[in-house]
């Protein structure tokens, strides 16, 4: 029987799919093997979905209880078929799943892939969940014949990947009894995938640990031979699992191609019994900063996949990949019930503690690999400092910093408090959005002169945790806020000898600047924290740090910005010279006062308050230094 032509419908791919297909076919060709992994992964997911539905409706599984994936080679017909007896797709599901893209990450994917160089593109496919379409890297036509579990009818989807696909009823007798058959009509240059040994090697390497057995049939009519046993890797004893097995499994569940930076595999026994296998990736997943901040730890109950939406780990550990398999949760637990279950709460606590504990061990025992983990995920871990007070101490132990003393390496808070200076009462920090600018900030001068270490914080999240932080009995204090309290800490170098009392002339100048700037500043005062620069801005003691204030203002969360304090270096040659000017130079001194304020704003990464006035003043002052007179 052939397909009933009258019921055939032809449809166009959604615009995004068409664009994606075009990209996949034309720019992502360097590692084409990934299509096998993608199709097997879909087939395994389909089997796991069926296993889950069969808990409530065992009849779905009964007719053919052994779930499996079969790959058929047809050398003469140049066809490769990946078949599963999983959940299958109905007519509508076929159109929905294989004609549109449901993932919000797709736009990001397309941008990345357009920018990707060479081989990177192929490594992106799996991550972004556009796996099925990768079949068009090797096939000039793809047919999908599918029967939804429990349904009488079967459907065929076909496409050459060039903008359109068709859907029609499939001949019932030749369609799978249940599940999906994906038939690839291979392109000329993809014939190597018809070679049994090539295929077997790829399947074993990429998908050897999917939780469904895989067999290859090397020509039509031949007997299937098993190439992967479908045993759950995580349920095996650790001693039976090689590093390579762990890596292969990591790659098959994440779709990433990197090596895991850390593998955490343990069985909890006692009150609650479960197994966890978790990985810290060695590269950042593309959706790390998506607003939904979703994690990707899968929940299994007695080897049955339940959901990857259970939020087993807190959001600040969303970069951890892997699974938890519980022996105690009921199999028929609904996804909604999970969140209220005390067993689940105990699993969450147990797995979270273990992940943080293993991170701490890595931090202590292997600084070099921990530095890589920190570089990738430190900014995410820091979110825990204000979201998870209970674990703040554990998180403090994981923090690493660039500081004025760190050079190329990283410093911990323990390192910091171990090298406190005499009379130092706080842990000093400077927040900003650009590490290079932080390093040269004038606010650091007085601290450097005294050898007082300052944490340099350039992650956007830093402003939010640091103000309330405390470690080893020492509060954190911004170097751009309040008085610097440095007078009691001796200066290292004799040349920068302790400041003499601010002279009367400088005090008069400061009073003059304050009067001139009026409402624009909260105060003008002599500075302890400057040694080389003439001026800087600081926030007053109360209220937010300047960086936090800028963040709040840009998010529209601040109605009136607090006025900054202008600090003046009483030892700076220019300040001393300005202070020595006669009173009849007041026009010039007024210009100078405004310019000093604008200079401090520029050093903070801001603009002068008024660009036109700034340039007029600058021109007048320059003219005067050139001996001219411009009014
Ligand atoms: P992803 O697997 O990341 O969702 P794909 O493009 O690979 O993205 O697949 C799209 C959808 O097509 C899947 O989510 C699934 O609903 C459906 N699908 C693909 N292959 C199969 C299959 N073998 N059995 C059942 N459904 C499938």
Short mmCIF file of C-alpha atoms and ligand atoms in Angstrom, two decimals, residues 20 38-47 49 82-89 93-94 96-103 125-134 144-146 179-182, ligand 1:
data_model
loop_
_atom_site.label_atom_id
_atom_site.label_comp_id
_atom_site.label_asym_id
_atom_site.label_seq_id
_atom_site.Cartn_x
_atom_site.Cartn_y
_atom_site.Cartn_z
CA UNK A 20 18.42 27.32 11.16
CA UNK A 38 21.32 13.76 18.44
CA UNK A 39 19.00 11.17 16.91
CA UNK A 40 19.90 8.57 19.54
CA UNK A 41 19.38 11.10 22.28
CA UNK A 42 15.88 11.89 20.95
CA UNK A 43 15.11 8.17 20.69
CA UNK A 44 16.28 7.58 24.27
CA UNK A 45 14.20 10.52 25.51
CA UNK A 46 11.18 9.03 23.73
CA UNK A 47 11.74 5.71 25.51
CA UNK A 49 8.88 9.40 28.29
CA UNK A 82 17.31 5.19 13.64
CA UNK A 83 14.29 3.53 15.21
CA UNK A 84 12.88 3.49 18.72
CA UNK A 85 9.83 1.91 20.35
CA UNK A 86 9.28 4.88 22.64
CA UNK A 87 6.42 7.31 23.01
CA UNK A 88 6.07 8.21 19.31
CA UNK A 89 4.41 11.30 17.86
CA UNK A 93 3.02 16.45 17.55
CA UNK A 94 4.96 15.72 14.37
CA UNK A 96 4.72 20.90 16.20
CA UNK A 97 8.00 19.13 17.08
CA UNK A 98 9.55 18.98 13.62
CA UNK A 99 8.28 22.18 12.05
CA UNK A 100 8.84 24.79 14.73
CA UNK A 101 11.42 25.58 17.35
CA UNK A 102 10.08 25.81 20.85
CA UNK A 103 13.32 26.80 22.49
CA UNK A 125 24.19 22.07 18.05
CA UNK A 126 23.44 19.71 20.90
CA UNK A 127 23.63 22.41 23.53
CA UNK A 128 20.94 24.46 21.91
CA UNK A 129 18.48 21.62 21.48
CA UNK A 130 18.13 21.77 17.73
CA UNK A 131 19.32 18.22 17.46
CA UNK A 132 16.88 16.65 15.04
CA UNK A 133 17.65 19.13 12.28
CA UNK A 134 21.29 18.08 12.34
CA UNK A 144 10.01 10.21 9.92
CA UNK A 145 7.39 7.51 10.42
CA UNK A 146 5.83 7.58 13.86
CA UNK A 179 7.53 4.75 18.41
CA UNK A 180 9.48 6.51 15.72
CA UNK A 181 11.56 5.58 12.72
CA UNK A 182 13.85 8.27 11.31
P1 LIG B 1 15.12 18.56 21.46
O1 LIG B 1 15.34 17.08 21.45
O2 LIG B 1 16.22 19.31 22.10
O3 LIG B 1 13.77 18.97 21.98
P2 LIG B 1 15.04 18.21 18.62
O4 LIG B 1 15.04 19.15 17.47
O5 LIG B 1 16.07 17.14 18.60
O6 LIG B 1 15.14 19.07 19.94
O7 LIG B 1 13.63 17.51 18.70
C1 LIG B 1 12.46 18.28 18.69
C2 LIG B 1 11.32 17.49 19.29
O8 LIG B 1 10.91 16.45 18.41
C3 LIG B 1 11.63 16.76 20.57
O9 LIG B 1 11.52 17.62 21.69
C4 LIG B 1 10.56 15.68 20.59
O10 LIG B 1 9.34 16.20 21.07
C5 LIG B 1 10.38 15.37 19.12
N1 LIG B 1 11.13 14.16 18.75
C6 LIG B 1 12.28 14.10 18.05
N2 LIG B 1 12.67 12.81 17.87
C7 LIG B 1 11.74 12.05 18.48
C8 LIG B 1 11.55 10.62 18.65
N3 LIG B 1 12.44 9.75 18.20
N4 LIG B 1 10.45 10.22 19.31
C9 LIG B 1 9.54 11.10 19.80
N5 LIG B 1 9.66 12.44 19.67
C10 LIG B 1 10.73 12.91 19.01
#
